[in-house]
Amino acid sequence: MKYKITFFFCLWLSVGQAQIITTQDSITPGRGSREKQLQQIKERKKALFTDATGGTEPAKAFLLDTTLFNKYGDLLHDDPVYNKRQPLWKPMAQVIGINAAFMGFNRYVAKADYGYVSPSTWKTNLRSNPEWDTDEFGINFIGHPYQGTLYFNAARSQGYNYWQSLPFAVGGSLSWEYFGENTLPSYNDMIYTPLNGAALGEILYRLSSNILDDRTRGRERVVREVAAGLVNPVRGLNRLLQRKTFQVTNKEVYEKEPLNITLFAGVHRQNDKQDDVFGPADTKAMLNVQLDYGNPFELQKRKPFDLFRLRAEFSKGDKDTLSGVINNITGYGILFGKNGQVGKLDLLTGFFQYYDYWNTRNFELGALGFGGGLFTRMPLSNQLNLYTNVHLGVIPLAGNSTRFAPDENGLRNYVYTTGLHGKVESTLSLGRYASASFVYYHYWLNTFEGLEGSNSIGIIRPRVTVQVYKNLSLGYEHFGYTTNRRLEAYPTQRAVITDQKIFLQLFLQDSQRKGRYN
């Protein structure tokens, strides 16, 4: 009898735990309006699963069924019943359709020379060896990765996971190179488009998941659907085709990780003269957006991009960049990793993918990287924490501008390189009151296509912020860009340019991702 009582008691506990989460996350008929229940769900979740003071885990994480939910009560995976994997032919057809749409635009709208394709151009491409193309720098290192996100999300938004969606990005890129244009297929596009396309595609998929909530109706639902569609157009189209745009559920159906958003707006000035720290310069407006997704110190089994950072900076004015208004886009996402703890020190070790695009008056750099990373958090007091992450990786493919143009082909002012990168980011955070950060990136690049030589690039970025009001802080940041070009056909060239920034910082912190380590 004692064993029966013990068995039923354990069974009751397990059912009770599942009910806590199901009830907390679901809409129940007869218990008030959907809007009221959604607000109650949000408030209850915040109370139950907010980080414990001084710890890395939510105070009541033991209530969770950790096979289904993360430590904050969110799904570990998209609901497999609601998000069924569609037949293989559907994402394949969509990849073909995406390429067809681009081909039609190039030929009939843009009337671009390279858009006039025919069976004879396809035959030539199939019989020819690929080349390293001469497209503009921004097209190769921003435009093509975005095109790769469309192929990737053709599968990802139809029930396929990250690894299952990656081949569609590869297939879409290959078919475009051989059939989408009358120019010869290019090695760089066949590498850069699918790999960085998959990385950025997964980021867009996860951001759109955080926006969507299929339990909502009315104006809120319209706003969420439109916003998610703008972030991830292919997913927006597939939601219409799958009739999910207007379908209402009683529970959450998407995996969501906590997301912190940091907005910087202010002015910056790049010094006119080399090696001049505070010399003459024009003052220009700048805007910076940083997204931090996932909690690096949450104990969980890691999947691709359940932790990532994406930062983009823009400015308006002459001589800020070599071209355009984009100063830089940088980011990383975890592919796999493991959490741990040594005393008070919280750890995450993992293997990451990196995306780097730098456009300064000194150089342009676009790089695809892979490597190891270590994240640490050391609590020094109740309010004071030291956050550090260190990365070392390989760069299988990068583009780097030269100051000597054109190249030997008379068409390209950048070279293709491989190399290594090292990165250090460290922040001393005094709660919401103040922070002091130090960031240093270094790239070692060797040319394999273009003007022979090497380049060593260093980027240093110290920053301080002080609270002005609640989540609003005043900040100062100092950039230093150093390049050391050694080209065999030209004299060695060393260049240093500095950049000072004063800004207001708005920090929008997810209650489930506490810690100002931005």
Coordinates of C-alpha atoms in Angstrom, one line a residue:
M1 CA 0.0 0.0 0.0
K2 CA 2.9 2.4 0.9
Y3 CA 4.4 1.9 -2.6
K4 CA 1.0 2.6 -4.3
I5 CA 0.6 5.9 -2.3
T6 CA 4.2 6.9 -3.2
F7 CA 3.5 6.1 -6.9
F8 CA 0.3 8.1 -7.0
F9 CA 1.9 11.0 -5.1
C10 CA 4.8 11.2 -7.7
L11 CA 2.3 11.0 -10.5
W12 CA 0.2 13.8 -9.0
L13 CA 3.4 15.9 -8.7
S14 CA 4.4 15.4 -12.3
V15 CA 0.8 16.2 -13.6
G16 CA 0.7 19.2 -11.3
Q17 CA 3.9 20.6 -12.7
A18 CA 2.7 20.2 -16.3
Q19 CA -0.6 21.9 -15.3
I20 CA 1.2 24.9 -13.8
I21 CA 2.7 25.7 -17.2
T22 CA -0.2 24.7 -19.4
T23 CA -2.6 26.8 -17.3
Q24 CA -0.3 29.7 -17.1
D25 CA 0.4 29.8 -20.8
S26 CA -3.1 29.1 -22.2
I27 CA -6.4 30.9 -22.8
T28 CA -9.3 29.3 -20.9
P29 CA -12.9 29.9 -22.1
G30 CA -15.2 31.5 -19.5
R31 CA -12.4 33.2 -17.5
G32 CA -12.5 36.7 -19.0
S33 CA -11.5 38.3 -22.3
R34 CA -8.5 37.0 -24.2
E35 CA -6.7 40.4 -23.6
K36 CA -7.3 40.1 -19.9
Q37 CA -6.0 36.5 -19.7
L38 CA -3.0 37.4 -21.9
Q39 CA -2.1 40.1 -19.4
Q40 CA -2.6 37.8 -16.5
I41 CA -0.3 35.2 -18.2
K42 CA 2.4 37.8 -18.7
E43 CA 2.2 39.0 -15.1
R44 CA 2.2 35.6 -13.7
K45 CA 5.2 34.5 -15.8
K46 CA 7.1 37.5 -14.8
A47 CA 6.4 36.8 -11.1
L48 CA 7.2 33.1 -11.3
F49 CA 10.3 33.1 -13.6
T50 CA 12.2 36.3 -13.0
D51 CA 15.9 35.7 -12.2
A52 CA 16.6 35.1 -8.6
T53 CA 18.6 37.8 -7.0
G54 CA 22.3 37.2 -7.6
G55 CA 21.7 33.9 -9.4
T56 CA 21.6 32.6 -12.9
E57 CA 18.3 30.7 -12.7
P58 CA 14.7 31.9 -12.2
A59 CA 13.6 31.5 -8.6
K60 CA 10.9 28.9 -9.3
A61 CA 12.4 27.1 -12.3
F62 CA 11.8 23.8 -10.5
L63 CA 8.1 24.2 -11.4
L64 CA 8.9 23.5 -15.0
D65 CA 8.8 20.4 -17.2
T66 CA 12.3 21.1 -18.6
T67 CA 11.7 18.7 -21.5
L68 CA 9.2 21.1 -23.0
F69 CA 10.0 24.5 -21.5
N70 CA 13.0 26.6 -20.8
K71 CA 13.7 28.1 -17.4
Y72 CA 11.3 30.9 -18.1
G73 CA 8.3 28.9 -19.0
D74 CA 8.7 29.4 -22.8
L75 CA 8.7 26.5 -25.3
L76 CA 12.0 24.9 -26.0
H77 CA 10.8 24.2 -29.6
D78 CA 8.1 25.4 -31.8
D79 CA 4.9 23.4 -31.2
P80 CA 5.3 20.4 -33.6
V81 CA 1.5 20.0 -34.0
Y82 CA 0.8 23.6 -35.0
N83 CA 4.0 24.0 -37.0
K84 CA 4.0 20.7 -39.0
R85 CA 6.9 20.1 -41.4
Q86 CA 5.5 20.6 -44.9
P87 CA 6.2 18.2 -47.8
L88 CA 9.6 18.6 -49.3
W89 CA 8.2 19.9 -52.6
K90 CA 6.8 23.1 -51.0
P91 CA 10.0 24.7 -49.8
M92 CA 11.7 23.5 -53.0
A93 CA 9.0 25.2 -55.1
Q94 CA 9.3 28.4 -53.1
V95 CA 13.1 28.5 -53.6
I96 CA 12.5 28.2 -57.3
G97 CA 9.9 30.9 -57.1
I98 CA 12.2 33.3 -55.3
N99 CA 14.8 32.9 -58.0
A100 CA 12.2 33.3 -60.7
A101 CA 11.0 36.6 -59.0
F102 CA 14.6 38.0 -59.0
M103 CA 15.1 36.9 -62.6
G104 CA 11.9 38.6 -63.7
F105 CA 12.8 41.8 -61.8
N106 CA 16.3 41.9 -63.3
R107 CA 15.2 41.4 -66.8
Y108 CA 11.8 43.2 -67.1
V109 CA 12.1 45.9 -64.4
A110 CA 15.7 46.7 -63.9
K111 CA 16.6 45.7 -67.5
A112 CA 20.1 44.7 -66.2
D113 CA 22.5 43.2 -68.7
Y114 CA 23.2 40.2 -66.5
G115 CA 19.4 39.5 -66.3
Y116 CA 19.0 38.3 -69.9
V117 CA 19.4 34.5 -69.4
S118 CA 18.6 31.7 -71.9
P119 CA 19.3 28.0 -72.4
S120 CA 22.6 29.0 -74.1
T121 CA 23.8 31.0 -71.0
W122 CA 22.8 28.1 -68.8
K123 CA 24.8 25.7 -71.0
T124 CA 27.8 28.1 -70.8
N125 CA 27.6 28.3 -67.0
L126 CA 27.4 24.6 -66.6
R127 CA 30.4 24.0 -68.8
S128 CA 32.6 26.7 -67.3
N129 CA 34.6 26.9 -64.1
P130 CA 33.4 29.4 -61.4
E131 CA 35.2 32.7 -60.9
W132 CA 35.7 35.2 -58.1
D133 CA 33.3 37.9 -59.1
T134 CA 33.6 41.7 -59.4
D135 CA 30.3 42.8 -57.9
E136 CA 30.2 45.9 -55.7
F137 CA 31.4 45.3 -52.1
G138 CA 28.0 45.9 -50.5
I139 CA 26.2 43.6 -52.9
N140 CA 28.5 40.7 -52.2
F141 CA 28.7 41.1 -48.4
I142 CA 25.2 42.5 -47.5
G143 CA 22.9 41.9 -50.5
H144 CA 23.8 38.3 -51.2
P145 CA 23.5 37.2 -47.5
Y146 CA 20.0 38.7 -47.4
Q147 CA 19.1 36.8 -50.5
G148 CA 20.3 33.7 -48.7
T149 CA 17.8 34.4 -45.8
L150 CA 15.0 34.1 -48.3
Y151 CA 16.0 30.6 -49.4
F152 CA 16.6 29.5 -45.8
N153 CA 13.2 30.7 -44.5
A154 CA 11.4 29.0 -47.4
A155 CA 12.1 25.9 -45.3
R156 CA 12.4 27.3 -41.8
S157 CA 9.0 28.9 -41.9
Q158 CA 7.5 25.6 -43.1
G159 CA 8.4 23.4 -40.1
Y160 CA 12.1 22.6 -40.8
N161 CA 14.7 23.2 -38.2
Y162 CA 18.0 25.1 -38.7
W163 CA 20.1 22.2 -40.0
Q164 CA 17.2 21.0 -42.2
S165 CA 16.8 24.5 -43.7
L166 CA 20.5 25.0 -44.5
P167 CA 20.5 22.8 -47.6
F168 CA 17.8 25.0 -49.1
A169 CA 20.0 28.0 -48.8
V170 CA 22.8 26.1 -50.5
G171 CA 20.5 24.8 -53.2
G172 CA 19.0 28.3 -53.8
S173 CA 22.4 29.9 -54.1
L174 CA 23.8 27.2 -56.5
S175 CA 20.7 27.3 -58.8
W176 CA 20.9 31.1 -58.9
E177 CA 24.6 31.1 -59.8
Y178 CA 24.1 28.8 -62.7
F179 CA 20.7 29.8 -64.0
G180 CA 19.8 33.2 -62.5
E181 CA 22.3 35.4 -64.4
N182 CA 24.3 35.3 -67.6
T183 CA 27.6 35.9 -65.8
L184 CA 29.7 33.0 -64.8
P185 CA 29.0 31.4 -61.4
S186 CA 31.1 32.8 -58.6
Y187 CA 32.9 31.0 -55.8
N188 CA 32.3 33.7 -53.2
D189 CA 28.5 33.8 -53.7
M190 CA 28.3 30.0 -53.4
I191 CA 30.0 30.2 -50.0
Y192 CA 28.9 33.5 -48.5
T193 CA 25.3 33.6 -49.7
P194 CA 24.1 30.3 -48.1
L195 CA 26.3 30.3 -44.9
N196 CA 25.7 33.9 -43.8
G197 CA 22.2 33.7 -45.3
A198 CA 21.4 30.8 -42.9
A199 CA 22.8 32.7 -39.9
L200 CA 20.9 35.9 -40.7
G201 CA 17.8 33.9 -41.7
E202 CA 17.7 32.1 -38.4
I203 CA 18.0 35.5 -36.6
L204 CA 15.1 36.9 -38.6
Y205 CA 13.1 33.8 -37.9
R206 CA 13.6 34.0 -34.2
L207 CA 12.9 37.7 -34.1
S208 CA 9.6 37.2 -35.9
S209 CA 8.7 34.5 -33.4
N210 CA 9.2 36.9 -30.6
I211 CA 6.9 39.3 -32.3
L212 CA 4.1 36.8 -33.2
D213 CA 1.5 35.7 -30.7
D214 CA -1.2 33.6 -32.2
R215 CA -3.4 33.9 -29.1
T216 CA -4.1 37.6 -29.9
R217 CA -6.9 39.2 -32.0
G218 CA -7.9 42.5 -33.3
R219 CA -5.6 45.5 -33.7
E220 CA -2.8 43.9 -31.7
R221 CA -2.8 40.9 -34.0
V222 CA -2.7 43.0 -37.1
V223 CA 0.3 45.0 -35.8
R224 CA 2.1 41.8 -34.9
E225 CA 1.5 40.1 -38.2
V226 CA 2.6 43.2 -40.2
A227 CA 5.7 43.7 -38.1
A228 CA 6.7 40.0 -38.3
G229 CA 6.1 40.1 -42.1
L230 CA 8.4 43.1 -42.5
V231 CA 11.1 41.3 -40.4
N232 CA 10.7 38.0 -42.3
P233 CA 8.9 38.4 -45.6
V234 CA 9.0 34.8 -46.6
R235 CA 7.5 33.7 -43.3
G236 CA 4.8 36.4 -43.7
L237 CA 3.9 34.9 -47.1
N238 CA 3.9 31.4 -45.7
R239 CA 1.6 32.3 -42.9
L240 CA -0.9 33.6 -45.4
L241 CA -0.6 30.4 -47.5
Q242 CA -0.9 28.2 -44.4
R243 CA -3.8 30.4 -43.1
K244 CA -2.0 31.1 -39.8
T245 CA -2.3 34.9 -40.2
F246 CA -5.9 34.8 -39.0
Q247 CA -5.9 31.6 -37.0
V248 CA -6.3 32.0 -33.2
T249 CA -4.8 29.5 -30.7
N250 CA -5.4 29.0 -27.0
K251 CA -1.7 28.6 -26.1
E252 CA 1.7 29.8 -27.2
V253 CA 3.0 27.8 -30.2
Y254 CA 6.5 29.3 -30.8
E255 CA 9.8 29.0 -29.1
K256 CA 10.8 32.4 -27.6
E257 CA 14.0 33.4 -25.8
P258 CA 14.3 36.7 -23.9
L259 CA 15.4 39.7 -26.0
N260 CA 17.1 42.9 -24.9
I261 CA 17.1 45.9 -27.2
T262 CA 19.5 48.7 -27.0
L263 CA 19.1 51.9 -29.0
F264 CA 21.9 54.5 -29.3
A265 CA 21.3 57.9 -30.9
G266 CA 23.6 60.9 -30.9
V267 CA 26.5 62.4 -32.8
H268 CA 30.0 61.2 -33.8
R269 CA 33.0 62.7 -35.4
Q270 CA 35.8 61.0 -37.3
N271 CA 39.0 62.9 -37.2
D272 CA 40.1 64.3 -40.6
K273 CA 43.8 63.5 -40.1
Q274 CA 45.4 60.1 -39.6
D275 CA 46.9 59.4 -36.1
D276 CA 45.0 62.4 -34.7
V277 CA 42.9 61.6 -31.7
F278 CA 40.9 64.8 -31.0
G279 CA 41.8 66.9 -34.1
P280 CA 39.6 68.7 -36.6
A281 CA 36.5 66.8 -37.7
D282 CA 32.9 67.2 -38.9
T283 CA 30.1 66.2 -36.5
K284 CA 27.5 63.8 -38.0
A285 CA 24.3 62.2 -36.7
M286 CA 24.5 58.4 -35.8
L287 CA 22.0 55.7 -34.8
N288 CA 22.9 52.3 -33.4
V289 CA 20.6 49.3 -32.8
Q290 CA 21.7 46.2 -30.8
L291 CA 19.7 43.1 -30.3
D292 CA 20.8 40.5 -27.6
Y293 CA 18.8 37.3 -27.8
G294 CA 18.8 34.5 -25.2
N295 CA 20.4 34.2 -21.8
P296 CA 24.1 33.1 -22.0
F297 CA 24.0 32.0 -18.4
E298 CA 20.8 30.0 -18.4
L299 CA 21.5 26.2 -17.9
Q300 CA 20.0 24.6 -20.9
K301 CA 20.9 22.4 -23.9
R302 CA 22.0 24.7 -26.7
K303 CA 20.6 24.8 -30.2
P304 CA 21.8 27.0 -33.1
F305 CA 21.1 30.7 -32.5
D306 CA 19.2 30.3 -29.2
L307 CA 21.9 32.9 -28.2
F308 CA 22.9 35.7 -30.6
R309 CA 23.9 39.4 -30.8
L310 CA 23.3 41.6 -33.8
R311 CA 24.5 45.2 -33.9
A312 CA 24.1 47.7 -36.7
E313 CA 25.2 51.3 -36.9
F314 CA 24.2 54.0 -39.3
S315 CA 25.4 57.6 -39.9
K316 CA 24.6 60.3 -42.4
G317 CA 27.3 62.5 -43.9
D318 CA 30.2 62.7 -46.3
K319 CA 33.5 61.0 -45.5
D320 CA 32.1 58.8 -42.7
T321 CA 32.3 55.7 -44.9
L322 CA 33.7 54.6 -48.2
S323 CA 30.2 54.1 -49.4
G324 CA 26.6 54.4 -48.1
V325 CA 25.2 55.1 -44.6
I326 CA 26.0 51.7 -43.0
N327 CA 29.0 52.1 -40.7
N328 CA 29.0 48.5 -39.5
I329 CA 26.9 45.3 -39.0
T330 CA 28.4 42.8 -36.6
G331 CA 27.0 39.7 -34.9
Y332 CA 27.5 36.2 -33.6
G333 CA 25.3 33.2 -32.9
I334 CA 25.9 30.0 -31.0
L335 CA 25.9 26.8 -33.0
F336 CA 26.4 24.5 -30.0
G337 CA 27.7 25.0 -26.5
K338 CA 27.5 24.1 -22.8
N339 CA 26.9 26.0 -19.6
G340 CA 28.7 25.5 -16.3
Q341 CA 29.6 27.2 -13.0
V342 CA 32.9 27.4 -11.1
G343 CA 32.2 28.9 -7.7
K344 CA 30.4 32.2 -8.3
L345 CA 31.7 32.3 -11.9
D346 CA 29.0 31.5 -14.5
L347 CA 30.3 30.1 -17.8
L348 CA 29.2 29.3 -21.3
T349 CA 31.6 27.7 -23.8
G350 CA 30.5 27.2 -27.3
F351 CA 31.2 27.1 -31.0
F352 CA 29.9 30.2 -32.8
Q353 CA 29.3 31.7 -36.3
Y354 CA 30.3 35.3 -36.9
Y355 CA 29.2 38.0 -39.3
D356 CA 31.3 41.1 -39.7
Y357 CA 30.7 44.1 -42.0
W358 CA 32.8 47.3 -41.5
N359 CA 32.5 50.3 -43.7
T360 CA 34.8 53.1 -42.5
R361 CA 36.8 55.8 -44.2
N362 CA 39.8 53.7 -43.6
F363 CA 38.6 50.3 -45.0
E364 CA 35.8 48.0 -45.9
L365 CA 35.7 44.5 -44.4
G366 CA 33.1 41.8 -44.9
A367 CA 33.9 38.4 -43.1
L368 CA 32.4 35.0 -42.5
G369 CA 33.9 33.4 -39.4
F370 CA 33.6 30.3 -37.2
G371 CA 35.3 29.7 -33.8
G372 CA 35.2 29.1 -30.1
G373 CA 33.8 31.5 -27.5
L374 CA 33.8 31.8 -23.7
F375 CA 31.3 33.8 -21.8
T376 CA 31.7 34.6 -18.1
R377 CA 29.8 36.4 -15.4
M378 CA 31.5 37.3 -12.1
P379 CA 29.2 38.9 -9.4
L380 CA 31.4 41.3 -7.4
S381 CA 28.5 42.5 -5.2
N382 CA 24.7 42.6 -5.3
Q383 CA 24.8 45.4 -7.9
L384 CA 28.3 45.1 -9.4
N385 CA 28.9 42.4 -12.1
L386 CA 31.8 41.8 -14.5
Y387 CA 30.8 40.3 -17.9
T388 CA 33.4 39.1 -20.3
N389 CA 33.4 37.1 -23.6
V390 CA 36.4 36.0 -25.6
H391 CA 36.4 34.6 -29.1
L392 CA 39.1 33.1 -31.4
G393 CA 38.1 31.9 -34.8
V394 CA 39.0 31.3 -38.4
I395 CA 37.8 33.3 -41.4
P396 CA 37.3 31.0 -44.4
L397 CA 36.3 33.9 -46.6
A398 CA 36.5 37.7 -46.3
G399 CA 36.6 40.7 -48.6
N400 CA 38.8 43.6 -47.7
S401 CA 39.2 46.9 -49.6
T402 CA 42.5 48.3 -50.7
R403 CA 43.5 51.9 -51.3
F404 CA 44.9 50.9 -54.6
A405 CA 42.2 50.6 -57.3
P406 CA 41.5 49.2 -59.7
D407 CA 43.0 45.7 -59.3
E408 CA 44.9 43.8 -62.0
N409 CA 41.5 43.1 -63.8
G410 CA 40.7 46.8 -63.8
L411 CA 37.3 46.1 -62.1
R412 CA 37.6 45.5 -58.3
N413 CA 38.9 47.7 -55.5
Y414 CA 39.0 44.9 -52.9
V415 CA 40.6 41.5 -52.5
Y416 CA 39.4 38.1 -51.3
T417 CA 41.1 36.8 -48.2
T418 CA 41.2 34.2 -45.5
G419 CA 42.6 34.5 -42.0
L420 CA 41.9 34.6 -38.3
H421 CA 40.1 36.9 -35.8
G422 CA 40.2 37.5 -32.1
K423 CA 37.6 39.4 -30.1
V424 CA 37.3 40.5 -26.5
E425 CA 34.2 42.2 -25.0
S426 CA 34.1 43.1 -21.3
T427 CA 31.6 45.2 -19.3
L428 CA 31.7 46.2 -15.7
S429 CA 28.0 46.9 -14.8
L430 CA 26.8 48.8 -11.8
G431 CA 23.1 47.7 -12.2
R432 CA 21.2 50.3 -14.1
Y433 CA 23.3 53.2 -12.8
A434 CA 26.5 53.0 -14.8
S435 CA 28.7 50.8 -17.0
A436 CA 32.2 50.7 -18.3
S437 CA 33.0 48.6 -21.4
F438 CA 36.1 47.6 -23.3
V439 CA 35.9 46.0 -26.8
Y440 CA 38.7 44.9 -29.0
Y441 CA 38.6 43.1 -32.4
H442 CA 41.5 42.1 -34.5
Y443 CA 41.6 40.5 -37.9
W444 CA 44.6 38.9 -39.6
L445 CA 43.9 38.6 -43.3
N446 CA 46.0 37.0 -46.2
T447 CA 45.0 37.6 -49.8
F448 CA 44.4 34.6 -52.1
E449 CA 42.6 36.5 -54.9
G450 CA 43.5 40.0 -56.0
L451 CA 46.5 42.2 -55.1
E452 CA 48.9 39.9 -53.3
G453 CA 49.7 40.7 -49.7
S454 CA 48.2 40.8 -46.2
N455 CA 46.4 43.2 -43.9
S456 CA 46.2 43.4 -40.1
I457 CA 43.1 45.3 -38.8
G458 CA 42.5 46.4 -35.2
I459 CA 39.3 48.0 -33.8
I460 CA 39.3 49.2 -30.2
R461 CA 36.1 50.6 -28.5
P462 CA 36.0 51.7 -24.9
R463 CA 32.7 53.1 -23.7
V464 CA 31.1 54.5 -20.5
T465 CA 27.4 55.1 -19.7
V466 CA 25.7 56.9 -16.8
Q467 CA 22.0 56.7 -16.0
V468 CA 20.0 59.8 -16.7
Y469 CA 16.5 58.5 -16.0
K470 CA 15.3 54.9 -15.6
N471 CA 16.4 53.1 -18.7
L472 CA 17.9 56.2 -20.4
S473 CA 21.6 56.7 -20.1
L474 CA 24.2 59.2 -21.4
G475 CA 27.2 57.6 -23.0
Y476 CA 30.5 58.2 -24.6
E477 CA 32.3 55.8 -26.9
H478 CA 35.7 56.1 -28.6
F479 CA 36.5 54.1 -31.7
G480 CA 40.0 53.5 -33.0
Y481 CA 40.5 51.8 -36.4
T482 CA 44.0 50.6 -37.4
T483 CA 45.1 49.0 -40.6
N484 CA 48.5 47.7 -41.6
R485 CA 48.5 46.8 -45.3
R486 CA 51.5 44.9 -46.8
L487 CA 50.9 44.6 -50.5
E488 CA 53.7 43.1 -52.7
A489 CA 53.2 45.6 -55.5
Y490 CA 52.9 48.7 -53.3
P491 CA 54.6 50.2 -50.3
T492 CA 53.5 49.1 -46.9
Q493 CA 50.7 51.4 -45.6
R494 CA 49.7 52.0 -42.0
A495 CA 46.6 54.1 -41.2
V496 CA 44.9 55.0 -38.0
I497 CA 41.5 56.8 -37.8
T498 CA 39.7 57.7 -34.6
D499 CA 36.0 58.3 -34.0
Q500 CA 34.3 59.9 -30.9
K501 CA 30.6 59.3 -30.1
I502 CA 28.3 61.0 -27.6
F503 CA 24.8 59.4 -27.4
L504 CA 21.7 58.7 -25.4
Q505 CA 21.2 55.1 -24.8
L506 CA 17.7 53.5 -24.3
F507 CA 18.0 50.1 -22.8
L508 CA 14.9 47.9 -23.1
Q509 CA 15.5 44.9 -20.8
D510 CA 13.5 41.7 -20.9
S511 CA 12.7 40.8 -17.3
Q512 CA 13.9 37.2 -18.1
R513 CA 17.3 38.4 -19.3
K514 CA 18.6 40.6 -16.5
G515 CA 22.1 41.9 -16.7
R516 CA 23.5 44.9 -18.5
Y517 CA 26.3 43.2 -20.4
N518 CA 25.8 45.1 -23.7

